[in-house]
mmCIF file of C-alpha atoms in Angstrom:
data_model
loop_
_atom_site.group_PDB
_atom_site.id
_atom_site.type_symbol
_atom_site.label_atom_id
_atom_site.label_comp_id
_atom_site.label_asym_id
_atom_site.label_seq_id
_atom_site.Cartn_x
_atom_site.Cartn_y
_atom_site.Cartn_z
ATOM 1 C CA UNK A 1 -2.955 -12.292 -8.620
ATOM 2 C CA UNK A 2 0.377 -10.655 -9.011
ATOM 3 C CA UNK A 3 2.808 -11.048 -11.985
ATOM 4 C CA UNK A 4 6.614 -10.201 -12.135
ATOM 5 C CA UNK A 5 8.161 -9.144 -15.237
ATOM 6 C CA UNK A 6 11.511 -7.793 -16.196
ATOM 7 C CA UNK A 7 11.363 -5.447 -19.341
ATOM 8 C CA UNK A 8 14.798 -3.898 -20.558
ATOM 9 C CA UNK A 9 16.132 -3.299 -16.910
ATOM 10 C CA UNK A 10 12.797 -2.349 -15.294
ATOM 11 C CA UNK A 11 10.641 -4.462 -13.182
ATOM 12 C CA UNK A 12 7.030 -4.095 -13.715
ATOM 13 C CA UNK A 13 4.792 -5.867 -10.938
ATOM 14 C CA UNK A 14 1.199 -6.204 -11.842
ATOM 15 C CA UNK A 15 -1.489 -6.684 -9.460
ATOM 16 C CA UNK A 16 -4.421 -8.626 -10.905
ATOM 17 C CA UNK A 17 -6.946 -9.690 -7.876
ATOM 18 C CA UNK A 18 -10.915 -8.686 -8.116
ATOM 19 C CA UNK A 19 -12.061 -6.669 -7.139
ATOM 20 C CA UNK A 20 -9.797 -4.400 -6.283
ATOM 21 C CA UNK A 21 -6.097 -6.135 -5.402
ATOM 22 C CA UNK A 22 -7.217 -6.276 -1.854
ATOM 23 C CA UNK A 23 -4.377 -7.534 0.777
ATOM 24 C CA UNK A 24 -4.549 -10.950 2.962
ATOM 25 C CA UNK A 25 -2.147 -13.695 3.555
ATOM 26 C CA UNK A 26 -2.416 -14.697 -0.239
ATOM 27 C CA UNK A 27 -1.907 -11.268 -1.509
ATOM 28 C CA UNK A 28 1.599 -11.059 0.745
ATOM 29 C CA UNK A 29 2.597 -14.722 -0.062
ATOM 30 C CA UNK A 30 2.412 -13.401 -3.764
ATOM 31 C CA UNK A 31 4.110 -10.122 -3.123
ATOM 32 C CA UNK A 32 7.145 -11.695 -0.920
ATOM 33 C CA UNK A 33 7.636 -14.141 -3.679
ATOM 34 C CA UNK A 34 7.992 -11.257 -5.753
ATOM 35 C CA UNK A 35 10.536 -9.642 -4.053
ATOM 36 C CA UNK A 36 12.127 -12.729 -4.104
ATOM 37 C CA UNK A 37 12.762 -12.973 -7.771
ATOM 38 C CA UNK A 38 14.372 -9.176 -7.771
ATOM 39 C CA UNK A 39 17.742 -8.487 -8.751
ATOM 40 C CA UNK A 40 19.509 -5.476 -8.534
ATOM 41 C CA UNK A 41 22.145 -6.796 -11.019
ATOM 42 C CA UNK A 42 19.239 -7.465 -13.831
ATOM 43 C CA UNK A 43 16.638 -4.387 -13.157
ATOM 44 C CA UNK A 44 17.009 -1.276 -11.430
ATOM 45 C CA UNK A 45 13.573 0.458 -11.499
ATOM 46 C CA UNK A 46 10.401 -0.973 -10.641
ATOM 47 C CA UNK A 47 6.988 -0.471 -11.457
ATOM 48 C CA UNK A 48 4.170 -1.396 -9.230
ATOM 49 C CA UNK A 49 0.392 -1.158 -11.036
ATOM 50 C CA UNK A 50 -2.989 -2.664 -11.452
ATOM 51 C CA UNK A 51 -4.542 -3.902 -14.627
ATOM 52 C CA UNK A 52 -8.225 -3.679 -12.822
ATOM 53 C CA UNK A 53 -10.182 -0.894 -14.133
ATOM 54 C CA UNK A 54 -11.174 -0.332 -10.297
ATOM 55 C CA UNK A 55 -8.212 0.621 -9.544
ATOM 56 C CA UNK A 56 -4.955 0.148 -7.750
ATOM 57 C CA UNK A 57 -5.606 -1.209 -4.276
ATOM 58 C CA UNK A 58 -9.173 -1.033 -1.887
ATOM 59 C CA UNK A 59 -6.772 -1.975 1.147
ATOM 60 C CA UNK A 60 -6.647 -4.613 3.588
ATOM 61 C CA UNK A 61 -9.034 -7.820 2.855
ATOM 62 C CA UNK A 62 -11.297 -6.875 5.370
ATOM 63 C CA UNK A 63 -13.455 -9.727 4.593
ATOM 64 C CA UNK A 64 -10.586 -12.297 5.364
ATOM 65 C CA UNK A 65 -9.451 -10.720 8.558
ATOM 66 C CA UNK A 66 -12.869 -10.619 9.942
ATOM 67 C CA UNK A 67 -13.431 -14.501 9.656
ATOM 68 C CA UNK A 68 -9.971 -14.659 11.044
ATOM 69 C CA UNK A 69 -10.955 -12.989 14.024
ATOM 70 C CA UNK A 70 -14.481 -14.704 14.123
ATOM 71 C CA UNK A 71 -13.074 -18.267 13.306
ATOM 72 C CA UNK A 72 -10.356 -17.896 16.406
ATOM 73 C CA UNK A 73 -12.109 -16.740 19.950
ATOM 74 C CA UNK A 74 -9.221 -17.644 22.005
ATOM 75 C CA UNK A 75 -7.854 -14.177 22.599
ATOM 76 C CA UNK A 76 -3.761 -15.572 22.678
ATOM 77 C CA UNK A 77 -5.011 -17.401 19.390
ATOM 78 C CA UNK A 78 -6.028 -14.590 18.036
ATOM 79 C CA UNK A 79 -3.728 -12.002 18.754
ATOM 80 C CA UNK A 80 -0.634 -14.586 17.168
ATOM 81 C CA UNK A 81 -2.434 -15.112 14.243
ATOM 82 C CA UNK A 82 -2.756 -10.943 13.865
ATOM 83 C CA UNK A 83 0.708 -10.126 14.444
ATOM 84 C CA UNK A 84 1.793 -13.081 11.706
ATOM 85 C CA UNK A 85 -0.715 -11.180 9.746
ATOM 86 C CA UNK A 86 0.856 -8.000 10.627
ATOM 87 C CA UNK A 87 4.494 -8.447 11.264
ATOM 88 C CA UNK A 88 4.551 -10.038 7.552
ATOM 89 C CA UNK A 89 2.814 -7.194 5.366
ATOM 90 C CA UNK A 90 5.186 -4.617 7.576
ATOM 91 C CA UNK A 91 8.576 -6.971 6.370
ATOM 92 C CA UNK A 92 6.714 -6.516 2.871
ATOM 93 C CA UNK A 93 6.562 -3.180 3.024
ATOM 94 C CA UNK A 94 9.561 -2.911 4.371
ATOM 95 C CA UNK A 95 11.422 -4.791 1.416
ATOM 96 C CA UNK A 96 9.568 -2.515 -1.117
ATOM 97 C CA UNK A 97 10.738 0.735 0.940
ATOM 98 C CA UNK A 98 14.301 -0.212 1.061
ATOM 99 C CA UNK A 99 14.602 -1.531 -2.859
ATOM 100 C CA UNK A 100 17.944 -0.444 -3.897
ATOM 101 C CA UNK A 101 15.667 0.437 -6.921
ATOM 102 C CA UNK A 102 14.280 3.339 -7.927
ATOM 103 C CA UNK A 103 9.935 2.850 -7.247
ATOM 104 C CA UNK A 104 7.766 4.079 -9.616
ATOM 105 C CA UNK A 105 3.859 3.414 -7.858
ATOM 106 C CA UNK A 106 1.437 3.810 -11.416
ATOM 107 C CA UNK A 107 -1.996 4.577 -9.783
ATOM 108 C CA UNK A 108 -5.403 4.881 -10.697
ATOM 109 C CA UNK A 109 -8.727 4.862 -9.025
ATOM 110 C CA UNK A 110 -9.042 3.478 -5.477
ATOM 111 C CA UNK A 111 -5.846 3.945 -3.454
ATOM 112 C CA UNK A 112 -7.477 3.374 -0.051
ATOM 113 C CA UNK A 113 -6.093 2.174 3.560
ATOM 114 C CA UNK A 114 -3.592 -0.857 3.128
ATOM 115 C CA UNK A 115 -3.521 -0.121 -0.879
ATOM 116 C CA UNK A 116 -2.174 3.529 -0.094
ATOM 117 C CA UNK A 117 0.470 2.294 2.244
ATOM 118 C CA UNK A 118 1.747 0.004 -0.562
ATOM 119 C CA UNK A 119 1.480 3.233 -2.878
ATOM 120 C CA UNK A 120 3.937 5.374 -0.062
ATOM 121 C CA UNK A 121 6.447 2.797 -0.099
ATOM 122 C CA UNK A 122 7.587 3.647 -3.572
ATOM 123 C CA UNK A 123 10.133 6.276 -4.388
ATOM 124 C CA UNK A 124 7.388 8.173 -6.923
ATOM 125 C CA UNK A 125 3.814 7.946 -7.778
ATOM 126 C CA UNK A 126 2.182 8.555 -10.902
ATOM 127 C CA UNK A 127 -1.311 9.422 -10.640
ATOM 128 C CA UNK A 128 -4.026 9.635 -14.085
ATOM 129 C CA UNK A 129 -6.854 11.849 -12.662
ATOM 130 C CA UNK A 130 -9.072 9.087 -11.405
ATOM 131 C CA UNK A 131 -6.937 8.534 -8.500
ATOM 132 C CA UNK A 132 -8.122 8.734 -4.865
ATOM 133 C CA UNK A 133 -6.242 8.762 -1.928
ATOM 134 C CA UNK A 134 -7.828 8.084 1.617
ATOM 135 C CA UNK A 135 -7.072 6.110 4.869
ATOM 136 C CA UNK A 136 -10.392 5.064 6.341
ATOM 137 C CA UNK A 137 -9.004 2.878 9.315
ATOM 138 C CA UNK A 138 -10.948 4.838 12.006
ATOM 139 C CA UNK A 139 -13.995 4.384 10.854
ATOM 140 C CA UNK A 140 -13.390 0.983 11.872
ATOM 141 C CA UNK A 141 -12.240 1.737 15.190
ATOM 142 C CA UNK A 142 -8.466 0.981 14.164
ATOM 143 C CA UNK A 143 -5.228 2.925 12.911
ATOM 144 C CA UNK A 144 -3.550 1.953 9.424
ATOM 145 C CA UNK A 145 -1.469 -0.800 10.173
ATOM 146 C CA UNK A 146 0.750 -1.477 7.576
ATOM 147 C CA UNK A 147 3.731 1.628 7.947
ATOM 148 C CA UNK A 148 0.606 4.318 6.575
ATOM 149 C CA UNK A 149 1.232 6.838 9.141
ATOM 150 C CA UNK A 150 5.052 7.131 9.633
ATOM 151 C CA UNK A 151 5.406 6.590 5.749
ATOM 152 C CA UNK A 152 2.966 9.469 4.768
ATOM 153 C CA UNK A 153 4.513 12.009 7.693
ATOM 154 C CA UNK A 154 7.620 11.632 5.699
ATOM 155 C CA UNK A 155 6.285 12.353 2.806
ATOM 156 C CA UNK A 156 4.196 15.274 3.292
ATOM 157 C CA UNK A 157 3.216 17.885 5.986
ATOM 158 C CA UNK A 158 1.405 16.893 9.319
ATOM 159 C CA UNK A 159 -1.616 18.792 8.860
ATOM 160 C CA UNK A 160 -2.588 16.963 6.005
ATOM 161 C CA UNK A 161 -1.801 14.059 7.740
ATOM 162 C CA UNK A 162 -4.612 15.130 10.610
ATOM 163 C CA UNK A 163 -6.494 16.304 7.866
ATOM 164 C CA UNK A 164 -6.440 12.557 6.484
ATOM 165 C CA UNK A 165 -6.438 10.554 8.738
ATOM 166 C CA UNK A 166 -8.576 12.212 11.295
ATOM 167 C CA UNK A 167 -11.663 12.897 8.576
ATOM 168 C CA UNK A 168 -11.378 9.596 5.961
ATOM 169 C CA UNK A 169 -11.818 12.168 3.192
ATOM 170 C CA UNK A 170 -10.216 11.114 0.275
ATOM 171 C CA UNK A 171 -7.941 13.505 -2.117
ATOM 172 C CA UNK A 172 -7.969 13.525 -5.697
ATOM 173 C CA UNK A 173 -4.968 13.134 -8.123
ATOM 174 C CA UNK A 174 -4.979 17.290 -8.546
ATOM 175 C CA UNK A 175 -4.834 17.320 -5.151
ATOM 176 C CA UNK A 176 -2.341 14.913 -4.065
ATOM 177 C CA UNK A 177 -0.127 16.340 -6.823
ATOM 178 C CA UNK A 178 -0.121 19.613 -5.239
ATOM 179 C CA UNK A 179 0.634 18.762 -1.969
ATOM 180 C CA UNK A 180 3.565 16.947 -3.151
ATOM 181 C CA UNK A 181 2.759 12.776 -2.463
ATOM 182 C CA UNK A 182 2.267 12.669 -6.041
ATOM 183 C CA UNK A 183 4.863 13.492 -8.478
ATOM 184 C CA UNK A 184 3.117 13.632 -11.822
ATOM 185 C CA UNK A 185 -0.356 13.725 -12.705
ATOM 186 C CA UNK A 186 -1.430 12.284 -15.975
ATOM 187 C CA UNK A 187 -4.510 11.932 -18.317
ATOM 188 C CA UNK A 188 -6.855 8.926 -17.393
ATOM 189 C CA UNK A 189 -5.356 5.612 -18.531
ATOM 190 C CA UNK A 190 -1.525 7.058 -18.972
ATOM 191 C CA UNK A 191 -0.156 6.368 -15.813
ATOM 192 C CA UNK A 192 1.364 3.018 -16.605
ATOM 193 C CA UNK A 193 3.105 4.649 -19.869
ATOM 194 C CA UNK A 194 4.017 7.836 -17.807
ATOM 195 C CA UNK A 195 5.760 5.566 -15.589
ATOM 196 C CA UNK A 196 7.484 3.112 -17.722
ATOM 197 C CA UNK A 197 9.177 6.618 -19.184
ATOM 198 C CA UNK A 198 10.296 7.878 -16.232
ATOM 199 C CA UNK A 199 11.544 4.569 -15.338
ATOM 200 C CA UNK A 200 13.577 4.605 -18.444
ATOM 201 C CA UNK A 201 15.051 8.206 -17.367
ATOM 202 C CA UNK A 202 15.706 6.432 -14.058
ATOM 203 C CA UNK A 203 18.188 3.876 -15.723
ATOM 204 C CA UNK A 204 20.168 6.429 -17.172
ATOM 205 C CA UNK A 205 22.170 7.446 -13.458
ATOM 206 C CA UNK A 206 24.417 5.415 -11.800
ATOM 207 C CA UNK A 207 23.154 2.608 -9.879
ATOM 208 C CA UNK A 208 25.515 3.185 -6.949
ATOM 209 C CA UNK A 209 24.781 6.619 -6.805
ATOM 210 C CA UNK A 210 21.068 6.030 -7.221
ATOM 211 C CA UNK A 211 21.048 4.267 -4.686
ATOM 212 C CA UNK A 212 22.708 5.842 -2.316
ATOM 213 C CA UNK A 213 20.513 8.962 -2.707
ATOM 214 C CA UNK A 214 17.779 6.977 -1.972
ATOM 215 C CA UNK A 215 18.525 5.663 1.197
ATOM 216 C CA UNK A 216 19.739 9.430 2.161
ATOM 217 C CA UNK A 217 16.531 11.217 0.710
ATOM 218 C CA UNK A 218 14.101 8.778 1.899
ATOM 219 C CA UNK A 219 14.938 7.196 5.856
ATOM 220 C CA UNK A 220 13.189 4.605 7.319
ATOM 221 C CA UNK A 221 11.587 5.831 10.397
ATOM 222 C CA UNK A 222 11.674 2.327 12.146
ATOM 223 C CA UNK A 223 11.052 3.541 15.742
ATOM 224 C CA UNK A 224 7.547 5.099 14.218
ATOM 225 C CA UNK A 225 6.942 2.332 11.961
ATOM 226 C CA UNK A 226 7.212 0.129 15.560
ATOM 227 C CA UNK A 227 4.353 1.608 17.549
ATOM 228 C CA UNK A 228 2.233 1.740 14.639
ATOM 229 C CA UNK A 229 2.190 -1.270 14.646
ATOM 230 C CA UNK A 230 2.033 -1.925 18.295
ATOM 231 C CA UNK A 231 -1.004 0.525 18.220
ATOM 232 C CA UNK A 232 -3.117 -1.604 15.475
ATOM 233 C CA UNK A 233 -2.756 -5.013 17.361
ATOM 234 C CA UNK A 234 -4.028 -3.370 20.448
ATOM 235 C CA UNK A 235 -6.904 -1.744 19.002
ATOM 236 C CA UNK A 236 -7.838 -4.281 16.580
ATOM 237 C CA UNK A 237 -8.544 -7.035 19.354
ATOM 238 C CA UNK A 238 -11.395 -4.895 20.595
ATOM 239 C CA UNK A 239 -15.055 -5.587 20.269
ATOM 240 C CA UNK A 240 -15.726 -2.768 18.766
ATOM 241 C CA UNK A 241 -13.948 -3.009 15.678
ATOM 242 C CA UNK A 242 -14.863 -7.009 15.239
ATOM 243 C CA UNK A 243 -18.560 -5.796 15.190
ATOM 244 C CA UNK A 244 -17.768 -2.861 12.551
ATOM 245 C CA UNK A 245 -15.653 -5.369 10.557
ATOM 246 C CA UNK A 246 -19.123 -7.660 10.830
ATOM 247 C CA UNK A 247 -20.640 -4.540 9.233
ATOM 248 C CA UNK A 248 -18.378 -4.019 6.356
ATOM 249 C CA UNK A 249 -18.507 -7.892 5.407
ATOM 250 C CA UNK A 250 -22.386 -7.965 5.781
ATOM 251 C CA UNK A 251 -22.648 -4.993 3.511
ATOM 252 C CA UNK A 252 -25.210 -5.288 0.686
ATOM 253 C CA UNK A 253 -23.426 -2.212 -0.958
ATOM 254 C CA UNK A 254 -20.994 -2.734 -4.494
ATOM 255 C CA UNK A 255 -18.600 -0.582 -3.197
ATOM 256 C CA UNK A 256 -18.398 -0.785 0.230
ATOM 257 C CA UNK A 257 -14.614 0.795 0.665
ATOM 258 C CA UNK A 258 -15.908 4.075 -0.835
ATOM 259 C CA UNK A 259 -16.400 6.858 1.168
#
């Protein structure tokens, strides 16, 4: 599912689970054991990519939350075993924001929901030109819960944020490249070379001083990051979205993440 390997000073994490990486309790299990093994001493870049050709993350395993909320009526029941669910991908997260490392996300073809909240906790993204970028939470009657929204305000402007989140359009790599979330936009099947170079130029500074810009440049906005979450585990015990989740997961279409 995910593999962990250290390469002349840089991390590379590889996310291997069809179809498309998606995130449950296994997923974060595997990604907090990851974080485990990380040592500033021995590495000091990371790479985060997918070796699926569907791309780098579909989001949140929307198929294992609904039985979750299906398999447990009690409403207490339920809403402990969502903020588990929740307060552990947001320590994730969390970890993976404050790396005193410098990020490099590698990213290809579906970037959606929970998968582009992984992507905006890393320092830089690399997109090749099949990239997409989208945050579909609403059509399920929910908000992204994983740090999306405070996460992507720092990083770019709030109309695009409106423009994102309030539509579930997707951008493109060209796109995202121009309104800054993506640093570098590369030729399909690239991005994971792209990166590993720029992770080399990263080892060439001053790991103090690295990371010390880092933590100035990029804040964590912990107050936000606080009612976003707040704001998912309210909306997500609703009927409404347990019946569109029931849609998604009865689905007879390939691709149901798409757009």
């Amino acid at each position: 599912m995910t593999e962990l390997r250290l390469v002349d000073g840089v991390y590379e994490l590889e996310l291997s689970s069809p179809p498309v990486n998606e995130i449950g309790m296994e997923m974060i299990a595997h990604l907090e054991r990851a974080l485990d093994e990380i040592d500033p001493s021995q590495g000091r870049a990371l790479i985060i990519y997918s070796s699926l050709t569907t791309g780098f993350c579909a989001g949140a395993d929307l198929r294992g939350l609904y039985a979750g909320i299906r398999d447990t009526p009690e409403l207490e029941a339920r809403s402990a075993r969502i903020n588990d669910f929740i307060d552990r991908i947001h320590n994730v997260m969390n970890r993976l924001d404050m790396l005193p490392l410098t990020t490099i996300g590698a990213i290809h073809g579906v970037c959606f929901g929970g998968g582009f909240e992984l992507a905006l906790t890393c320092d830089l993204l690399i997109a090749d030109k099949t990239a997409r970028f989208c945050f579909p939470e609403l059509r399920l009657g929910i908000v992204p819960g994983f740090g999306g929204i405070p996460r992507l305000k720092r990083d770019v402007g709030n109309g695009v944020v409106r423009d994102l989140l309030l539509t579930g359009r997707s951008l493109n790599a060209k796109k995202a490249q121009t309104i800054g979330l993506v640093s570098q936009m590369v030729a399909q099947g690239k991005h994971v070379d792209v990166a590993r170079a720029t992770a080399r130029q990263a080892l060439r500074f001053d790991a103090d001083a690295a990371s010390t810009c880092k933590a100035f440049i990029k804040p964590m906005p912990h107050a936000e990051l606080e009612a976003e979450k707040q704001h998912f585990k309210r909306l997500i015990l609703r009927p409404v979205v347990e019946a569109a989740l029931k849609k998604f997961v009865e689905s007879t279409d390939l691709r149901p993440y798409l757009p």
